[in-house]
Amino acid sequence: QVQLVESGGGLVQAGGSLRLSCAASGRTFSSYVMGWFRQVPGKEREFVAAISWNGASTYYADSVKGRFTISRDNAKNTVYLQMNSLKPEDTAVYYCAALAGSFFIARIRTDAYNYWGQGTQVTVSS
């Protein structure tokens, strides 16, 4: 069992930056692929970024590539999402998730992730 708690959301102006954190409980954090997703009301949850168990591989949605960076610190059981050059269309609830499976096969699949956090709101004003 893994429990995930996100933090770091808030209100920021367009062009600004935020850093989201996701703290995980449990000894097996380092064995999970970690992902960030986001959701706006009335729309499906969408993939943002994923990182392999050891941090060697990352993958991003085209909409955030070059602006967002995912990283992890297995010693601290924490995964991060650094968000730069934020746009109003980045406004959403952001969720972190843990996947006990293949990074290369399932990294973008919402239905493949085993554990989810409660989400943190990010609002970007124009």
Short mmCIF file of N, CA and C in Angstrom, two decimals:
data_model
loop_
_atom_site.label_atom_id
_atom_site.label_comp_id
_atom_site.label_asym_id
_atom_site.label_seq_id
_atom_site.Cartn_x
_atom_site.Cartn_y
_atom_site.Cartn_z
N GLN A 1 0.84 -1.19 0.00
CA GLN A 1 0.00 0.00 0.00
C GLN A 1 0.88 1.25 0.00
N VAL A 2 0.53 2.20 -0.85
CA VAL A 2 1.26 3.47 -0.94
C VAL A 2 0.26 4.60 -0.77
N GLN A 3 0.57 5.54 0.09
CA GLN A 3 -0.24 6.73 0.24
C GLN A 3 0.53 7.92 -0.31
N LEU A 4 -0.15 8.75 -1.08
CA LEU A 4 0.48 9.87 -1.75
C LEU A 4 -0.19 11.17 -1.33
N VAL A 5 0.64 12.18 -1.03
CA VAL A 5 0.11 13.48 -0.61
C VAL A 5 0.82 14.57 -1.40
N GLU A 6 0.04 15.28 -2.21
CA GLU A 6 0.59 16.37 -3.01
C GLU A 6 0.58 17.68 -2.23
N SER A 7 1.49 18.56 -2.61
CA SER A 7 1.53 19.91 -2.06
C SER A 7 2.20 20.83 -3.06
N GLY A 8 2.08 22.13 -2.82
CA GLY A 8 2.77 23.10 -3.66
C GLY A 8 1.91 23.82 -4.66
N GLY A 9 0.65 23.46 -4.75
CA GLY A 9 -0.24 24.16 -5.67
C GLY A 9 -0.54 25.56 -5.19
N GLY A 10 -1.19 26.33 -6.06
CA GLY A 10 -1.55 27.69 -5.69
C GLY A 10 -1.91 28.52 -6.89
N LEU A 11 -1.96 29.83 -6.67
CA LEU A 11 -2.29 30.79 -7.71
C LEU A 11 -1.02 31.49 -8.18
N VAL A 12 -0.83 31.54 -9.48
CA VAL A 12 0.36 32.17 -10.04
C VAL A 12 -0.03 32.88 -11.33
N GLN A 13 0.69 33.92 -11.66
CA GLN A 13 0.44 34.63 -12.91
C GLN A 13 1.06 33.89 -14.08
N ALA A 14 0.51 34.11 -15.24
CA ALA A 14 1.07 33.50 -16.45
C ALA A 14 2.55 33.88 -16.58
N GLY A 15 3.34 32.90 -16.96
CA GLY A 15 4.78 33.09 -17.06
C GLY A 15 5.54 32.74 -15.79
N GLY A 16 4.80 32.54 -14.71
CA GLY A 16 5.43 32.21 -13.44
C GLY A 16 5.74 30.74 -13.29
N SER A 17 6.18 30.38 -12.10
CA SER A 17 6.61 29.00 -11.82
C SER A 17 6.00 28.50 -10.52
N LEU A 18 5.84 27.19 -10.48
CA LEU A 18 5.44 26.50 -9.25
C LEU A 18 6.19 25.18 -9.21
N ARG A 19 6.39 24.69 -8.00
CA ARG A 19 6.99 23.36 -7.82
C ARG A 19 6.04 22.51 -6.98
N LEU A 20 5.53 21.47 -7.57
CA LEU A 20 4.68 20.53 -6.85
C LEU A 20 5.53 19.42 -6.25
N SER A 21 5.11 18.98 -5.08
CA SER A 21 5.76 17.84 -4.42
C SER A 21 4.72 16.77 -4.14
N CYS A 22 5.17 15.55 -4.13
CA CYS A 22 4.29 14.42 -3.80
C CYS A 22 5.07 13.51 -2.86
N ALA A 23 4.64 13.47 -1.62
CA ALA A 23 5.30 12.64 -0.61
C ALA A 23 4.59 11.30 -0.51
N ALA A 24 5.38 10.23 -0.53
CA ALA A 24 4.82 8.88 -0.51
C ALA A 24 5.18 8.17 0.78
N SER A 25 4.25 7.39 1.25
CA SER A 25 4.52 6.53 2.39
C SER A 25 4.90 5.14 1.88
N GLY A 26 5.53 4.37 2.71
CA GLY A 26 5.85 3.00 2.34
C GLY A 26 7.30 2.83 1.93
N ARG A 27 7.82 1.63 2.18
CA ARG A 27 9.22 1.36 1.91
C ARG A 27 9.52 1.10 0.45
N THR A 28 8.49 0.83 -0.35
CA THR A 28 8.72 0.39 -1.72
C THR A 28 8.58 1.50 -2.73
N PHE A 29 8.64 2.75 -2.28
CA PHE A 29 8.47 3.89 -3.20
C PHE A 29 9.41 3.78 -4.38
N SER A 30 10.65 3.40 -4.14
CA SER A 30 11.65 3.39 -5.20
C SER A 30 11.36 2.34 -6.27
N SER A 31 10.43 1.45 -6.04
CA SER A 31 10.12 0.43 -7.04
C SER A 31 9.01 0.86 -7.99
N TYR A 32 8.39 1.99 -7.75
CA TYR A 32 7.26 2.45 -8.55
C TYR A 32 7.66 3.48 -9.60
N VAL A 33 7.04 3.36 -10.76
CA VAL A 33 7.00 4.46 -11.70
C VAL A 33 6.09 5.52 -11.10
N MET A 34 6.48 6.77 -11.21
CA MET A 34 5.66 7.86 -10.68
C MET A 34 5.21 8.76 -11.82
N GLY A 35 3.97 9.21 -11.72
CA GLY A 35 3.43 10.07 -12.75
C GLY A 35 2.69 11.26 -12.18
N TRP A 36 2.57 12.29 -12.99
CA TRP A 36 1.72 13.44 -12.69
C TRP A 36 0.64 13.52 -13.77
N PHE A 37 -0.57 13.76 -13.32
CA PHE A 37 -1.72 13.94 -14.20
C PHE A 37 -2.43 15.21 -13.78
N ARG A 38 -3.34 15.69 -14.63
CA ARG A 38 -4.12 16.85 -14.27
C ARG A 38 -5.53 16.72 -14.82
N GLN A 39 -6.43 17.44 -14.19
CA GLN A 39 -7.84 17.35 -14.59
C GLN A 39 -8.53 18.68 -14.34
N VAL A 40 -9.34 19.07 -15.33
CA VAL A 40 -10.20 20.24 -15.20
C VAL A 40 -11.64 19.75 -15.19
N PRO A 41 -12.54 20.51 -14.57
CA PRO A 41 -13.93 20.06 -14.48
C PRO A 41 -14.52 19.78 -15.86
N GLY A 42 -15.19 18.66 -15.98
CA GLY A 42 -15.84 18.32 -17.22
C GLY A 42 -14.97 17.62 -18.24
N LYS A 43 -13.69 17.45 -17.90
CA LYS A 43 -12.78 16.78 -18.81
C LYS A 43 -12.14 15.57 -18.15
N GLU A 44 -11.62 14.68 -18.98
CA GLU A 44 -10.95 13.51 -18.44
C GLU A 44 -9.59 13.90 -17.87
N ARG A 45 -9.16 13.07 -16.94
CA ARG A 45 -7.83 13.28 -16.38
C ARG A 45 -6.79 13.00 -17.47
N GLU A 46 -5.79 13.88 -17.58
CA GLU A 46 -4.81 13.72 -18.64
C GLU A 46 -3.39 13.59 -18.09
N PHE A 47 -2.61 12.85 -18.83
CA PHE A 47 -1.22 12.62 -18.48
C PHE A 47 -0.40 13.89 -18.63
N VAL A 48 0.53 14.12 -17.69
CA VAL A 48 1.43 15.26 -17.76
C VAL A 48 2.88 14.80 -17.89
N ALA A 49 3.32 13.95 -16.95
CA ALA A 49 4.73 13.53 -16.96
C ALA A 49 4.87 12.25 -16.16
N ALA A 50 5.93 11.49 -16.47
CA ALA A 50 6.22 10.26 -15.73
C ALA A 50 7.72 10.08 -15.60
N ILE A 51 8.11 9.34 -14.56
CA ILE A 51 9.53 9.10 -14.31
C ILE A 51 9.70 7.65 -13.88
N SER A 52 10.75 7.02 -14.37
CA SER A 52 11.01 5.63 -14.04
C SER A 52 11.45 5.48 -12.58
N TRP A 53 11.55 4.25 -12.13
CA TRP A 53 11.81 3.99 -10.71
C TRP A 53 13.12 4.60 -10.22
N ASN A 54 14.12 4.65 -11.11
CA ASN A 54 15.42 5.18 -10.69
C ASN A 54 15.69 6.59 -11.21
N GLY A 55 14.70 7.17 -11.87
CA GLY A 55 14.87 8.52 -12.38
C GLY A 55 15.62 8.63 -13.69
N ALA A 56 16.03 7.50 -14.24
CA ALA A 56 16.85 7.54 -15.45
C ALA A 56 16.04 7.90 -16.69
N SER A 57 14.75 7.62 -16.66
CA SER A 57 13.90 7.89 -17.82
C SER A 57 12.73 8.77 -17.42
N THR A 58 12.43 9.73 -18.27
CA THR A 58 11.28 10.61 -18.08
C THR A 58 10.51 10.72 -19.37
N TYR A 59 9.26 11.11 -19.24
CA TYR A 59 8.41 11.26 -20.42
C TYR A 59 7.39 12.34 -20.14
N TYR A 60 7.10 13.17 -21.17
CA TYR A 60 6.22 14.32 -20.99
C TYR A 60 5.15 14.38 -22.06
N ALA A 61 4.02 14.94 -21.68
CA ALA A 61 3.02 15.29 -22.66
C ALA A 61 3.57 16.42 -23.53
N ASP A 62 3.18 16.44 -24.78
CA ASP A 62 3.67 17.48 -25.69
C ASP A 62 3.34 18.88 -25.18
N SER A 63 2.22 19.01 -24.50
CA SER A 63 1.75 20.32 -24.06
C SER A 63 2.64 20.94 -22.98
N VAL A 64 3.45 20.12 -22.31
CA VAL A 64 4.29 20.64 -21.22
C VAL A 64 5.78 20.46 -21.49
N LYS A 65 6.11 19.79 -22.56
CA LYS A 65 7.51 19.50 -22.86
C LYS A 65 8.30 20.80 -23.00
N GLY A 66 9.43 20.85 -22.32
CA GLY A 66 10.27 22.04 -22.35
C GLY A 66 9.93 23.06 -21.28
N ARG A 67 8.78 22.89 -20.63
CA ARG A 67 8.38 23.82 -19.56
C ARG A 67 8.33 23.14 -18.18
N PHE A 68 7.97 21.87 -18.17
CA PHE A 68 7.84 21.13 -16.91
C PHE A 68 8.98 20.12 -16.79
N THR A 69 9.39 19.86 -15.55
CA THR A 69 10.42 18.86 -15.28
C THR A 69 10.00 17.98 -14.12
N ILE A 70 9.98 16.69 -14.35
CA ILE A 70 9.68 15.74 -13.28
C ILE A 70 10.99 15.18 -12.72
N SER A 71 11.03 15.01 -11.42
CA SER A 71 12.21 14.43 -10.78
C SER A 71 11.77 13.68 -9.53
N ARG A 72 12.67 12.90 -8.98
CA ARG A 72 12.34 12.16 -7.76
C ARG A 72 13.56 12.03 -6.87
N ASP A 73 13.29 11.90 -5.59
CA ASP A 73 14.32 11.66 -4.61
C ASP A 73 13.88 10.44 -3.81
N ASN A 74 14.43 9.29 -4.14
CA ASN A 74 13.99 8.06 -3.50
C ASN A 74 14.37 8.00 -2.02
N ALA A 75 15.40 8.72 -1.63
CA ALA A 75 15.77 8.76 -0.22
C ALA A 75 14.73 9.49 0.60
N LYS A 76 14.01 10.41 -0.05
CA LYS A 76 12.98 11.19 0.64
C LYS A 76 11.57 10.72 0.29
N ASN A 77 11.47 9.67 -0.51
CA ASN A 77 10.15 9.18 -0.94
C ASN A 77 9.30 10.29 -1.54
N THR A 78 9.89 11.10 -2.39
CA THR A 78 9.20 12.26 -2.93
C THR A 78 9.45 12.40 -4.43
N VAL A 79 8.40 12.77 -5.13
CA VAL A 79 8.51 13.10 -6.55
C VAL A 79 8.08 14.56 -6.72
N TYR A 80 8.71 15.22 -7.67
CA TYR A 80 8.49 16.65 -7.87
C TYR A 80 8.04 16.94 -9.30
N LEU A 81 7.37 18.05 -9.45
CA LEU A 81 7.04 18.57 -10.78
C LEU A 81 7.34 20.07 -10.77
N GLN A 82 8.44 20.43 -11.41
CA GLN A 82 8.80 21.83 -11.56
C GLN A 82 8.09 22.36 -12.79
N MET A 83 7.29 23.39 -12.60
CA MET A 83 6.48 23.95 -13.69
C MET A 83 6.91 25.38 -13.94
N ASN A 84 7.46 25.64 -15.11
CA ASN A 84 7.90 26.97 -15.51
C ASN A 84 7.08 27.48 -16.67
N SER A 85 7.16 28.77 -16.92
CA SER A 85 6.45 29.39 -18.04
C SER A 85 4.99 28.96 -18.06
N LEU A 86 4.35 29.06 -16.92
CA LEU A 86 2.98 28.57 -16.81
C LEU A 86 2.02 29.40 -17.66
N LYS A 87 1.02 28.70 -18.18
CA LYS A 87 0.00 29.30 -19.03
C LYS A 87 -1.37 29.12 -18.38
N PRO A 88 -2.32 29.97 -18.71
CA PRO A 88 -3.68 29.80 -18.15
C PRO A 88 -4.25 28.40 -18.42
N GLU A 89 -3.89 27.81 -19.55
CA GLU A 89 -4.41 26.47 -19.86
C GLU A 89 -3.78 25.37 -19.02
N ASP A 90 -2.80 25.72 -18.19
CA ASP A 90 -2.25 24.74 -17.24
C ASP A 90 -3.09 24.65 -15.98
N THR A 91 -4.08 25.53 -15.85
CA THR A 91 -4.95 25.51 -14.68
C THR A 91 -5.68 24.18 -14.59
N ALA A 92 -5.55 23.52 -13.44
CA ALA A 92 -6.16 22.20 -13.24
C ALA A 92 -5.87 21.74 -11.82
N VAL A 93 -6.50 20.65 -11.45
CA VAL A 93 -6.09 19.91 -10.25
C VAL A 93 -5.03 18.91 -10.69
N TYR A 94 -3.90 18.94 -10.01
CA TYR A 94 -2.78 18.08 -10.37
C TYR A 94 -2.70 16.92 -9.38
N TYR A 95 -2.56 15.72 -9.93
CA TYR A 95 -2.50 14.50 -9.13
C TYR A 95 -1.18 13.78 -9.38
N CYS A 96 -0.60 13.24 -8.33
CA CYS A 96 0.50 12.31 -8.54
C CYS A 96 -0.03 10.89 -8.38
N ALA A 97 0.65 9.95 -9.00
CA ALA A 97 0.21 8.57 -9.00
C ALA A 97 1.40 7.63 -9.06
N ALA A 98 1.21 6.43 -8.55
CA ALA A 98 2.26 5.42 -8.52
C ALA A 98 1.84 4.21 -9.33
N LEU A 99 2.77 3.73 -10.13
CA LEU A 99 2.50 2.61 -11.04
C LEU A 99 3.44 1.46 -10.75
N ALA A 100 2.85 0.30 -10.47
CA ALA A 100 3.66 -0.91 -10.27
C ALA A 100 3.68 -1.69 -11.57
N GLY A 101 4.39 -1.18 -12.53
CA GLY A 101 4.41 -1.82 -13.84
C GLY A 101 5.49 -1.23 -14.69
N SER A 102 5.39 -1.47 -16.00
CA SER A 102 6.42 -1.05 -16.93
C SER A 102 6.33 0.43 -17.26
N PHE A 103 7.40 1.14 -17.10
CA PHE A 103 7.46 2.55 -17.48
C PHE A 103 7.20 2.71 -18.97
N PHE A 104 7.79 1.85 -19.76
CA PHE A 104 7.75 2.02 -21.22
C PHE A 104 6.41 1.60 -21.82
N ILE A 105 5.67 0.75 -21.15
CA ILE A 105 4.40 0.28 -21.68
C ILE A 105 3.22 1.10 -21.16
N ALA A 106 3.25 1.46 -19.88
CA ALA A 106 2.03 1.98 -19.25
C ALA A 106 2.12 3.40 -18.72
N ARG A 107 3.20 4.11 -18.99
CA ARG A 107 3.46 5.37 -18.31
C ARG A 107 2.39 6.43 -18.50
N ILE A 108 1.67 6.43 -19.64
CA ILE A 108 0.69 7.49 -19.88
C ILE A 108 -0.74 7.04 -19.59
N ARG A 109 -0.92 5.79 -19.20
CA ARG A 109 -2.26 5.23 -19.03
C ARG A 109 -2.80 5.50 -17.64
N THR A 110 -3.85 6.30 -17.57
CA THR A 110 -4.48 6.61 -16.29
C THR A 110 -4.93 5.33 -15.59
N ASP A 111 -5.47 4.39 -16.33
CA ASP A 111 -6.02 3.17 -15.73
C ASP A 111 -4.95 2.20 -15.26
N ALA A 112 -3.68 2.46 -15.59
CA ALA A 112 -2.62 1.54 -15.18
C ALA A 112 -2.05 1.87 -13.81
N TYR A 113 -2.25 3.08 -13.35
CA TYR A 113 -1.66 3.51 -12.09
C TYR A 113 -2.44 2.91 -10.91
N ASN A 114 -1.69 2.48 -9.90
CA ASN A 114 -2.28 1.75 -8.78
C ASN A 114 -2.73 2.65 -7.62
N TYR A 115 -2.01 3.73 -7.41
CA TYR A 115 -2.29 4.60 -6.27
C TYR A 115 -2.31 6.06 -6.72
N TRP A 116 -3.20 6.84 -6.08
CA TRP A 116 -3.38 8.24 -6.44
C TRP A 116 -3.40 9.11 -5.19
N GLY A 117 -2.89 10.33 -5.33
CA GLY A 117 -3.03 11.32 -4.29
C GLY A 117 -4.38 12.02 -4.39
N GLN A 118 -4.60 12.96 -3.51
CA GLN A 118 -5.89 13.65 -3.45
C GLN A 118 -5.95 14.86 -4.38
N GLY A 119 -4.80 15.27 -4.88
CA GLY A 119 -4.76 16.38 -5.82
C GLY A 119 -4.44 17.71 -5.17
N THR A 120 -3.87 18.61 -5.96
CA THR A 120 -3.58 19.96 -5.52
C THR A 120 -3.94 20.92 -6.65
N GLN A 121 -4.60 22.00 -6.31
CA GLN A 121 -5.11 22.95 -7.33
C GLN A 121 -3.99 23.88 -7.78
N VAL A 122 -3.87 24.01 -9.08
CA VAL A 122 -2.98 24.99 -9.69
C VAL A 122 -3.83 25.92 -10.55
N THR A 123 -3.74 27.21 -10.27
CA THR A 123 -4.50 28.20 -11.03
C THR A 123 -3.52 29.22 -11.59
N VAL A 124 -3.58 29.41 -12.91
CA VAL A 124 -2.70 30.35 -13.59
C VAL A 124 -3.56 31.47 -14.14
N SER A 125 -3.32 32.66 -13.68
CA SER A 125 -4.10 33.82 -14.13
C SER A 125 -3.43 34.50 -15.30
N SER A 126 -4.24 35.07 -16.17
CA SER A 126 -3.70 35.73 -17.37
C SER A 126 -3.42 37.19 -17.11
#
